[in-house]
Coordinates of C-alpha atoms and ligand atoms in Angstrom, one line a residue:
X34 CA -46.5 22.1 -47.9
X35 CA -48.9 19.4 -46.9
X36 CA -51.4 16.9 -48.6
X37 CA -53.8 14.8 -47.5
X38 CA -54.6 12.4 -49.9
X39 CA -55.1 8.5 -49.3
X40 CA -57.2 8.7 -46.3
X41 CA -60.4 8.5 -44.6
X42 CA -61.7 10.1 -41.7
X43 CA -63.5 8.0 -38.9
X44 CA -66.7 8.7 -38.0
X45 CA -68.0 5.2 -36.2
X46 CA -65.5 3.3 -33.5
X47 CA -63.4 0.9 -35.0
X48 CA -64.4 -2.1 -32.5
X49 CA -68.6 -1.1 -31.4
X50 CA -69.1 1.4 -34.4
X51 CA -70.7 3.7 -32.0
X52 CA -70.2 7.3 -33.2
X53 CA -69.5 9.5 -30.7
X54 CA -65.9 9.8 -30.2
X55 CA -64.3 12.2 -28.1
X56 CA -61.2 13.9 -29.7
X57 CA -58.4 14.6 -26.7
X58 CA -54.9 14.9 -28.4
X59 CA -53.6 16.3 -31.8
X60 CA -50.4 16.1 -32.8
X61 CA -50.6 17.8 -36.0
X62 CA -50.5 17.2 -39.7
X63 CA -47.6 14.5 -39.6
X64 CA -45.9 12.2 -42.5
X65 CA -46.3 8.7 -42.2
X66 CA -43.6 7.6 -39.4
X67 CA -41.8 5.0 -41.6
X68 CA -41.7 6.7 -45.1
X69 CA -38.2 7.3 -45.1
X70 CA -36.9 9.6 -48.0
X71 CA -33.8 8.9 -50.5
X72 CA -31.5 12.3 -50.5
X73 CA -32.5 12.8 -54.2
X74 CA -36.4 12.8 -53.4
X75 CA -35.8 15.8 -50.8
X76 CA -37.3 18.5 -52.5
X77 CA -40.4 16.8 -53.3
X78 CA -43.5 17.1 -51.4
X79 CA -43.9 14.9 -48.4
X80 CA -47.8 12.9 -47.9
X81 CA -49.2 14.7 -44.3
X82 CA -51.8 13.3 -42.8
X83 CA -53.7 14.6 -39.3
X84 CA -52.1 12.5 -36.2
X85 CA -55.7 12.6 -33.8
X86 CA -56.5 10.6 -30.8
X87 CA -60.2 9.7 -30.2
X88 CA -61.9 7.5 -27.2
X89 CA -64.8 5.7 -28.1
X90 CA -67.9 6.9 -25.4
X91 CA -69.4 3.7 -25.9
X92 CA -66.8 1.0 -25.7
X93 CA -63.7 3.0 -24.4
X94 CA -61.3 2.2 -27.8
X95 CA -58.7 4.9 -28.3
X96 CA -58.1 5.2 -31.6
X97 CA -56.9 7.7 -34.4
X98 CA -59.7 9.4 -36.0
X99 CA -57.9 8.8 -39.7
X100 CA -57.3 5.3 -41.4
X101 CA -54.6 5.9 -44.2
X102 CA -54.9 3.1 -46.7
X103 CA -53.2 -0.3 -45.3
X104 CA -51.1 -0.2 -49.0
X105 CA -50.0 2.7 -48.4
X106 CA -48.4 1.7 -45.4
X107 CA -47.6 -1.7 -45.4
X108 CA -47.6 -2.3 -49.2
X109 CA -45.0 -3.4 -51.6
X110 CA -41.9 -2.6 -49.0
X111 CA -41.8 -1.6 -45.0
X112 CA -38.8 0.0 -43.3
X113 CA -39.0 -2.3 -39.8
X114 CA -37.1 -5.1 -39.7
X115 CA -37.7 -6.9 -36.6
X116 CA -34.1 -8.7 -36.8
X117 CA -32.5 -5.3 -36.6
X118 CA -32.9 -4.9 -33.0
X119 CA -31.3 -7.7 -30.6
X120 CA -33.2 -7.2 -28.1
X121 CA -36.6 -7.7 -29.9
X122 CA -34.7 -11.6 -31.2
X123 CA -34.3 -12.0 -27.7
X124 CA -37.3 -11.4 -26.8
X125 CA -39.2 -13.4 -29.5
X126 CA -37.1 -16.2 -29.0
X127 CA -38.1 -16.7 -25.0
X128 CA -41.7 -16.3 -26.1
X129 CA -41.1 -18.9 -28.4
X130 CA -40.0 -21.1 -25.6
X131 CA -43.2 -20.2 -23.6
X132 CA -45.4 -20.7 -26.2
X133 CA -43.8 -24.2 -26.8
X134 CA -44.1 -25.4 -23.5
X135 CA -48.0 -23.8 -22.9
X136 CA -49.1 -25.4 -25.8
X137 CA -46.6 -28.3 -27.3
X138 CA -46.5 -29.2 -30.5
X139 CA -50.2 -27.8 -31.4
X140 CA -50.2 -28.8 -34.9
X141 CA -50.1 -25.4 -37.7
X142 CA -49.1 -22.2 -35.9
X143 CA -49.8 -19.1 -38.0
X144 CA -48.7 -15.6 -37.0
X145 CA -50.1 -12.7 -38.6
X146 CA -48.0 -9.5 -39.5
X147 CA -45.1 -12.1 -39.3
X148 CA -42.0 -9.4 -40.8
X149 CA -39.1 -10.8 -41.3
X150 CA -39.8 -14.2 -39.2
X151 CA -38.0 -13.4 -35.9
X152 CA -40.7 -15.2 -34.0
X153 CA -41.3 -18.1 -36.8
X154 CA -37.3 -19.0 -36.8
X155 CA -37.5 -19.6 -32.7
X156 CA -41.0 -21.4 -33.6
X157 CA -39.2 -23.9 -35.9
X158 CA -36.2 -24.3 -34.3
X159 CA -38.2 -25.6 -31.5
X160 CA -40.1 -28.0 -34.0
X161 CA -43.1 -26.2 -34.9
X162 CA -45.1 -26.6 -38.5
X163 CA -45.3 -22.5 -38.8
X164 CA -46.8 -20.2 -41.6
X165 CA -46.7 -16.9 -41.8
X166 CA -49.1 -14.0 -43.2
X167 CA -46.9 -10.2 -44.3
X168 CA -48.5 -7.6 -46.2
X169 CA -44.8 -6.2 -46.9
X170 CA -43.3 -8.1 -50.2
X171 CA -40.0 -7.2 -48.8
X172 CA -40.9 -9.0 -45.3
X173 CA -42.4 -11.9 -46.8
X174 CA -39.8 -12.0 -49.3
X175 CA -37.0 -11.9 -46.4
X176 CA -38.9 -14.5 -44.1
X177 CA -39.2 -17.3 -47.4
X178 CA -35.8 -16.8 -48.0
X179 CA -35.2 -18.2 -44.6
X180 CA -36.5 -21.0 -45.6
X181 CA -39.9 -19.8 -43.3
X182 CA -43.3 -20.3 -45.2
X183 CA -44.4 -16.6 -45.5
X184 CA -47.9 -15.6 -47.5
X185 CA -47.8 -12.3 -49.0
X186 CA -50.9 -11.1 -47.8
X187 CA -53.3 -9.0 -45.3
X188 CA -55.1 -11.0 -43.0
X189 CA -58.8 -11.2 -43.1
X190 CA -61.5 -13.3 -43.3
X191 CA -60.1 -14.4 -47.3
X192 CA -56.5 -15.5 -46.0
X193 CA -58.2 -17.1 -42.9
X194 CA -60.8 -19.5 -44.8
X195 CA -58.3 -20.3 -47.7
X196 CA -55.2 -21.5 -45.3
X197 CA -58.4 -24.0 -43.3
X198 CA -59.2 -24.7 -46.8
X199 CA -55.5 -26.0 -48.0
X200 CA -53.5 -26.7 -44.4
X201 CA -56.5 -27.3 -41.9
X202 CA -56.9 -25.1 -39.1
X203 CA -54.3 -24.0 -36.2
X204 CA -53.7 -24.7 -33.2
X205 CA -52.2 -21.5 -32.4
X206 CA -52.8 -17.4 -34.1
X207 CA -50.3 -15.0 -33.2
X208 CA -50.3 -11.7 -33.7
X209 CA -47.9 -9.3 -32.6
X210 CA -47.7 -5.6 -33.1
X211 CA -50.5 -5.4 -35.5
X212 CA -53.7 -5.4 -33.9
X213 CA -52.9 -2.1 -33.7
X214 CA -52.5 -1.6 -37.1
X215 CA -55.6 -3.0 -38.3
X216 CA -58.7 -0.5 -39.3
X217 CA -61.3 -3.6 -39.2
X218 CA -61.2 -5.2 -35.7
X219 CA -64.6 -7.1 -36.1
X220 CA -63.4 -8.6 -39.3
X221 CA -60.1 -9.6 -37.6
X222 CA -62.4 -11.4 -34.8
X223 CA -64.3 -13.5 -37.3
X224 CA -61.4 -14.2 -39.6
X225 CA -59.9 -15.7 -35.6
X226 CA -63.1 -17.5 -35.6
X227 CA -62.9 -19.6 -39.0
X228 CA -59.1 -20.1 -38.6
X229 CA -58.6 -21.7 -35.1
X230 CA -59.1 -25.3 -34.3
X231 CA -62.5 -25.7 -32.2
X232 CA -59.6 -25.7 -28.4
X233 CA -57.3 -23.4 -31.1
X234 CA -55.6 -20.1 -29.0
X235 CA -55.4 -16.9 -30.7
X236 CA -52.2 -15.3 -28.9
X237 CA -51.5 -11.1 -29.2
X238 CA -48.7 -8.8 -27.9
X239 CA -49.2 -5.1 -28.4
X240 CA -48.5 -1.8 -26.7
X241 CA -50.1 -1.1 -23.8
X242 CA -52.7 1.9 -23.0
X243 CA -52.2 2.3 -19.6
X244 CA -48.0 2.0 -20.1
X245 CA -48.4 4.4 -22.6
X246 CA -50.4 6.9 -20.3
X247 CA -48.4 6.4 -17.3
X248 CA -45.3 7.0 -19.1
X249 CA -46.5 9.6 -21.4
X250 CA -45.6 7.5 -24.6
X251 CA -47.1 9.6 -27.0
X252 CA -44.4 9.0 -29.6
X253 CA -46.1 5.2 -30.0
X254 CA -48.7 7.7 -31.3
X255 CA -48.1 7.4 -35.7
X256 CA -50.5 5.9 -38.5
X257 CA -50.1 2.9 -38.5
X258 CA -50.8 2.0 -35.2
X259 CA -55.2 2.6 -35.4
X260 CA -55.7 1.8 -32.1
X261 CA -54.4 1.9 -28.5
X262 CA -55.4 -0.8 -26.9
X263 CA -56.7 -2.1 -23.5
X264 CA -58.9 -5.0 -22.5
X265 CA -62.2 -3.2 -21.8
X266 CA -62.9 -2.9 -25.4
X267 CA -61.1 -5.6 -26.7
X268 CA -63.5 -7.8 -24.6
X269 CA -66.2 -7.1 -26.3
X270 CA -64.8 -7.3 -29.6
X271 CA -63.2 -10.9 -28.9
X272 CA -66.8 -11.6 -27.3
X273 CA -69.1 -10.6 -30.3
X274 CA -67.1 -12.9 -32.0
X275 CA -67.7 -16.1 -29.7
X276 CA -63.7 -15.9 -28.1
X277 CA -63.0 -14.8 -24.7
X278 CA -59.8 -13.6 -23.1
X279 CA -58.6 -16.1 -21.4
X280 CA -55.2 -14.9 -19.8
X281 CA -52.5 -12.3 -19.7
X282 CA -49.4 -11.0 -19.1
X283 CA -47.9 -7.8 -18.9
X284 CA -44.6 -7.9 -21.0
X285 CA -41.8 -5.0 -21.1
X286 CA -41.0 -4.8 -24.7
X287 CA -41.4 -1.5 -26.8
X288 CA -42.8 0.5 -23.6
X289 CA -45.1 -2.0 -22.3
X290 CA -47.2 -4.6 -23.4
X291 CA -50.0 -6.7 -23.0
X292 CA -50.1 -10.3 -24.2
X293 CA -53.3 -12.0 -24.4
X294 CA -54.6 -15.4 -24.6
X295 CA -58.1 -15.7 -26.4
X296 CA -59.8 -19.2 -27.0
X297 CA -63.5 -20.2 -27.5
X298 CA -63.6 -21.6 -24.4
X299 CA -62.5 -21.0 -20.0
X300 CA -62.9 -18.5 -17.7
X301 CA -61.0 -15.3 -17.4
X302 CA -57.4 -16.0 -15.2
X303 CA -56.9 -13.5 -12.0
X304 CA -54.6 -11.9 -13.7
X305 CA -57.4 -11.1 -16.2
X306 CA -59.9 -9.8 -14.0
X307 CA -56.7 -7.9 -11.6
X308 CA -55.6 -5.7 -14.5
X309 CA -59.6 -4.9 -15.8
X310 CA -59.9 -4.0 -11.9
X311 CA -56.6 -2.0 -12.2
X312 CA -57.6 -0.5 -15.7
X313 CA -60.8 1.2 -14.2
X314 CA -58.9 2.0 -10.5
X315 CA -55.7 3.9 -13.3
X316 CA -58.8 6.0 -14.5
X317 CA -58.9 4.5 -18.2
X318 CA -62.6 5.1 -18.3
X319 CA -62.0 8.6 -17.4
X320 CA -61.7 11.4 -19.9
X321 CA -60.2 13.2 -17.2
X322 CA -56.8 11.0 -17.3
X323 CA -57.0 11.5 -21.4
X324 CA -57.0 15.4 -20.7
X325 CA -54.1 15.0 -18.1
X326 CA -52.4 12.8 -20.7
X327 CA -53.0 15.9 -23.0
X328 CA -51.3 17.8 -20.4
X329 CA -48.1 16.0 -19.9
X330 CA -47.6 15.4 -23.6
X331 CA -47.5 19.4 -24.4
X332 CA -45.3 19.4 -20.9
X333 CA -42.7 16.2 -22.5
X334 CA -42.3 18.7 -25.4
X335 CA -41.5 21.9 -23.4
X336 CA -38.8 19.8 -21.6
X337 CA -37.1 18.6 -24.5
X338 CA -37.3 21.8 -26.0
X339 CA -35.5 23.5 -23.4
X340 CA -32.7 20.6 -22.9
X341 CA -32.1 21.1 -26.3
X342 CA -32.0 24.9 -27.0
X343 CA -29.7 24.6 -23.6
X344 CA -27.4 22.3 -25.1
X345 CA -26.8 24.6 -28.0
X346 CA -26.4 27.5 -26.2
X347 CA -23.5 25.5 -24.2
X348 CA -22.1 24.5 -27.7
X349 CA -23.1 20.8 -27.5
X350 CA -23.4 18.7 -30.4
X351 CA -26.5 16.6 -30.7
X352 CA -27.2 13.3 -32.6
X353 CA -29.7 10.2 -32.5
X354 CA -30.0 6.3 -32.0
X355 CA -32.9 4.6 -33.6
X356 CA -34.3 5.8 -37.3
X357 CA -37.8 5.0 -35.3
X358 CA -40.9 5.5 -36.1
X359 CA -41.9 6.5 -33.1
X360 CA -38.9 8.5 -33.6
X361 CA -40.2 10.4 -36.4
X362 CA -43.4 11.6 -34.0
X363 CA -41.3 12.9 -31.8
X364 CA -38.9 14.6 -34.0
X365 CA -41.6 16.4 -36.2
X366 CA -44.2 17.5 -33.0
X367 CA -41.5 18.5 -30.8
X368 CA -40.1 20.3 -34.3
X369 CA -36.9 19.0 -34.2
X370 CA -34.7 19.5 -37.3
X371 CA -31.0 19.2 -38.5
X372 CA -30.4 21.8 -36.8
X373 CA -31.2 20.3 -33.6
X374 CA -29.7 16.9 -34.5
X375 CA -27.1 16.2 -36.6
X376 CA -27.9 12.8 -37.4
X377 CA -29.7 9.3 -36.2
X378 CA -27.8 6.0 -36.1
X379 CA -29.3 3.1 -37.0
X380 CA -28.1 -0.5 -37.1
X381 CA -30.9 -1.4 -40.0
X382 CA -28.9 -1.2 -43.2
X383 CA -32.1 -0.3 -45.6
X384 CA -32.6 2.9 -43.1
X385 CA -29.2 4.0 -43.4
X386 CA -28.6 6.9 -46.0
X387 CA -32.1 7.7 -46.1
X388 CA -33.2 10.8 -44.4
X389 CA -36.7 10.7 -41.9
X390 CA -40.1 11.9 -42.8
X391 CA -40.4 15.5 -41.8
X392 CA -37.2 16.6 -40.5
X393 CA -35.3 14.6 -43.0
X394 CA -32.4 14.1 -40.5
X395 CA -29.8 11.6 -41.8
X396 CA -29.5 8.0 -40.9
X397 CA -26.0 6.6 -40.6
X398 CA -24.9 3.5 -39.5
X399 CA -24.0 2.8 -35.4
X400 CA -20.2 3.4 -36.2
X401 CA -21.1 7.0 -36.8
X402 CA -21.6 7.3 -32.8
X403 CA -17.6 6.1 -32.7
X404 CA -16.6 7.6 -35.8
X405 CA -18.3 11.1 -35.5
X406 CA -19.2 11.0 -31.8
X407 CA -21.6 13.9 -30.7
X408 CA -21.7 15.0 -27.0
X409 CA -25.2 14.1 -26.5
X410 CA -27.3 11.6 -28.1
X411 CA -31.0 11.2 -28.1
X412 CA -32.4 8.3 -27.8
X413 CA -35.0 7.7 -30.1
X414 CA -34.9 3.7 -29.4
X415 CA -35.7 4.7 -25.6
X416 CA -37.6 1.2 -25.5
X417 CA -33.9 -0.4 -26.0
X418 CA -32.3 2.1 -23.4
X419 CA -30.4 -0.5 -21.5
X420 CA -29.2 -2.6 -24.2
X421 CA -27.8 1.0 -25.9
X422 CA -26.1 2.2 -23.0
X423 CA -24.5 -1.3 -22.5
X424 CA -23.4 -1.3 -26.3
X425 CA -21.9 2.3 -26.6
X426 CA -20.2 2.1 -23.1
X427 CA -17.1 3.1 -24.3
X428 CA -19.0 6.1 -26.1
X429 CA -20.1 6.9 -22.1
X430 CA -16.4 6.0 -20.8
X431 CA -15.0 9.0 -23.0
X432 CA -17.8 11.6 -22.0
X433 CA -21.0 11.2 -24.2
X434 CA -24.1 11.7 -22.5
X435 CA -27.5 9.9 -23.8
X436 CA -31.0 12.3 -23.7
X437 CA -33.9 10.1 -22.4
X438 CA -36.5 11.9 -23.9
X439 CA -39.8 10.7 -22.1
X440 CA -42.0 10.8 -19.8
X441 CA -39.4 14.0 -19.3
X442 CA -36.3 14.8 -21.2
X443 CA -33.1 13.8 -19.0
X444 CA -29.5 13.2 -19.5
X445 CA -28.2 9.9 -18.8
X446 CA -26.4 8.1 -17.3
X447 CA -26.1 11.4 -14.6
Ligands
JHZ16 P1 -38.2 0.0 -32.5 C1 -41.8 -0.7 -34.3 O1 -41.7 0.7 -34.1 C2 -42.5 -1.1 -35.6 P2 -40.3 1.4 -33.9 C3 -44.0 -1.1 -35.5 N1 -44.5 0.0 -36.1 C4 -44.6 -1.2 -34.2 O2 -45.7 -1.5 -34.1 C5 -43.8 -0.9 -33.0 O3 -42.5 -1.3 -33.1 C6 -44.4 -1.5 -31.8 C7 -32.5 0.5 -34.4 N2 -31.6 0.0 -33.3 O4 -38.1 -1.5 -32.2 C8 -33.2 -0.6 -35.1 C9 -30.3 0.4 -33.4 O5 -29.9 1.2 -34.3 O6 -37.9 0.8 -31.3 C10 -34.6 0.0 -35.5 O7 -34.5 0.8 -36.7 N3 -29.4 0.0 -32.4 C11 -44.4 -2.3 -36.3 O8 -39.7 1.7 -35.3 C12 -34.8 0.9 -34.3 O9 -33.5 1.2 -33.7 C13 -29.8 -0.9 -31.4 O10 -28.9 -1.2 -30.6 O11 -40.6 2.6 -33.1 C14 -35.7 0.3 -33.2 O12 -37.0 0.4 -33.6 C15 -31.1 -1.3 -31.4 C16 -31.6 -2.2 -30.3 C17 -32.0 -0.8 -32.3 O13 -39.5 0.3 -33.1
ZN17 ZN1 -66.5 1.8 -29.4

């Protein structure tokens, strides 16, 4: 059964309001990727929602063409903790280090969508004056209980002018993974605008359009993330707002990412003006590479499919790593049930003993690969591949086999 309450169809762009937007992918009538179920609730009937990608004609945004309300979402408690995965604290914590050393001590530093303060712990180890803004209670809740100044709050042009009100402005925004996430852009932009110090630097790391059409990551596709971004159009919402993009860097965490440097003032790096040259030479202002992206993602699926049904027909046992929620877009599109996987490990312990939206496959914790070890296990964390494989190398020594599942299904290592 499905319903659709709690949503609202888009009919103007998110970033240029423009209104024609060309639909090229569905992925069906999907639950939300991180509402995770208790085994009592089971029977009950499960929020679906329709999982559509849009491009904007005008600007070029890709974007879903439903907003589900941000509550609903991120409200009182969120699944993803950020400290669950190693290689994310690893991650954080060197960015913390360049961030130090671009910008010194640079008075308040405020990161938006700040989850369990990964990034903010690295920041104040290294002697920054941090504060952080979480819409989750749980997150925030978590982050202050660390001893890291956490708001419970969306951010928005309210949050922005009350913390220049009480603490002054900053010297550095951060916001990472949740540009994505939020419905109004513009309103982000001007919020940017009241809260940075007149040389402040708004810094953003996000998935990356062009990573996630090369590689055909159409899992990243879920509700919560709005948008899939790339600089074309998020020049000329930083621009409309009075900031430029002043640098960035291509980073490799969760597929691909971009980060970006925006202030109010300087001229656009080379590496700024090499990847907006390589954005158009890739074809992202083509609808022809959104139709072949179209193409590969019904393709991804077939493959999967077929490794799948293969391994049953050879008797294999099949389980997961990484209660995602990219997972869960892969597991419900491809149709993938218990039947197909016996069940996901997870190393988050609020995930495990829940069951996923959808398929309502059963988390366990990591020691279920050891305890219970399947033949072949699909890796739903594929952005954390390495670090798996290293981890579970005894699991490998006595025969198990890993399933890569994109850009096509493959067993590894060979
Ligand atoms: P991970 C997240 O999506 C959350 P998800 C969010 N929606 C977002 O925007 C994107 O990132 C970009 C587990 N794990 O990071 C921990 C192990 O079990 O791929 C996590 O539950 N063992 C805000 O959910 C999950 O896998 C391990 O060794 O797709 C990883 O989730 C490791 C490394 C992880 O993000
Ligand atoms: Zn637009």
């Amino acid at each position: 059964m499905s319903s659709d309450t709690g949503h609202r169809r888009v009919s103007a762009c998110r970033v240029c309001g423009a209104t024609a937007l060309w639909t090229f992918l569905s992925l069906g009538d999907t639950p939300l990727a991180n509402a995770l179920i208790r085994p009592e609730d089971s029977a009950g009937q499960e929020s679906r929602y329709p999982l559509v990608v849009a491009r904007c004609r005008s600007c070029g945004l890709v974007q879903l063409t439903v907003t589900v309300a941000p509550q609903v979402l991120f409200g009182p408690s969120y699944a993803y903790f950020t400290s669950a995965s190693s290689p994310m604290v690893e991650h954080f914590d060197r960015y913390a280090a360049d961030l130090v050393s671009r910008f010194g001590p640079a008075g308040l530093v405020v990161e938006i969508g700040s989850n369990d303060g990964a990034l903010l712990g690295s920041l104040a180890r290294r002697g920054a004056r941090v504060l952080g803004v979480e819409p989750a209670a749980n997150m925030a809740g978590a982050a202050n209980a660390k001893g890291l100044e956490t708001l419970n709050a969306f951010f928005g042009e309210d949050t922005a002018r009350s913390i220049a009100q009480e603490r002054g402005r900053a010297g550095v925004v951060i916001a990472n993974n949740v540009l994505a996430h939020i419905d109004d852009l513009p309103q982000v932009a001007r919020a940017l605008d009241m809260l940075l110090a007149p040389d402040g630097v708004f810094v953003a790391e996000f998935p990356y359009l062009a990573d996630l059409l090369q590689h055909v990551e159409y899992d990243t596709i879920y509700h919560e993330h709005l948008s899939y971004l790339s600089l074309r159009p998020l020049r000329s919402l930083f621009e409309n707002a009075g900031l430029r993009i002043v640098d960035v860097e291509r980073q490799p965490v969760h597929g691909g990412s971009l980060r970006l440097f925006v202030a109010r003032r300087g001229d656009p790096s080379p590496a700024v003006r090499a990847l907006e040259a390589a954005e158009s030479r890739d074809g992202l202002d083509d609808e022809a590479r959104y139709e072949r992206f179209a193409q590969d993602v019904a393709a991804s699926r077939q493959a999967l499919r077929t490794l799948l049904e293969d391994a049953r027909s050879r008797g294999r046992r099949v389980a997961a790593i990484g209660a995602t929620a990219k997972g869960n877009t892969l597991l419900n599109y491809c149709g993938l049930t218990t039947t197909d996987i016996a069940y996901i490990a997870d190393s988050t312990p609020a995930k495990q003993g829940m069951l996923t939206p959808g398929a309502h496959i059963p988390i366990r914790p990591e020691s279920a690969l050891r305890l219970d070890p399947p033949d072949l296990t699909l890796l739903l964390a594929w952005n954390y591949a390495d670090a798996i494989l290293a981890k579970f190398s005894d699991y490998i020594s006595a025969g198990g086999r890993f399933i890569h599942p994109i850009p096509r299904a493959r067993v590894i290592p060979a």
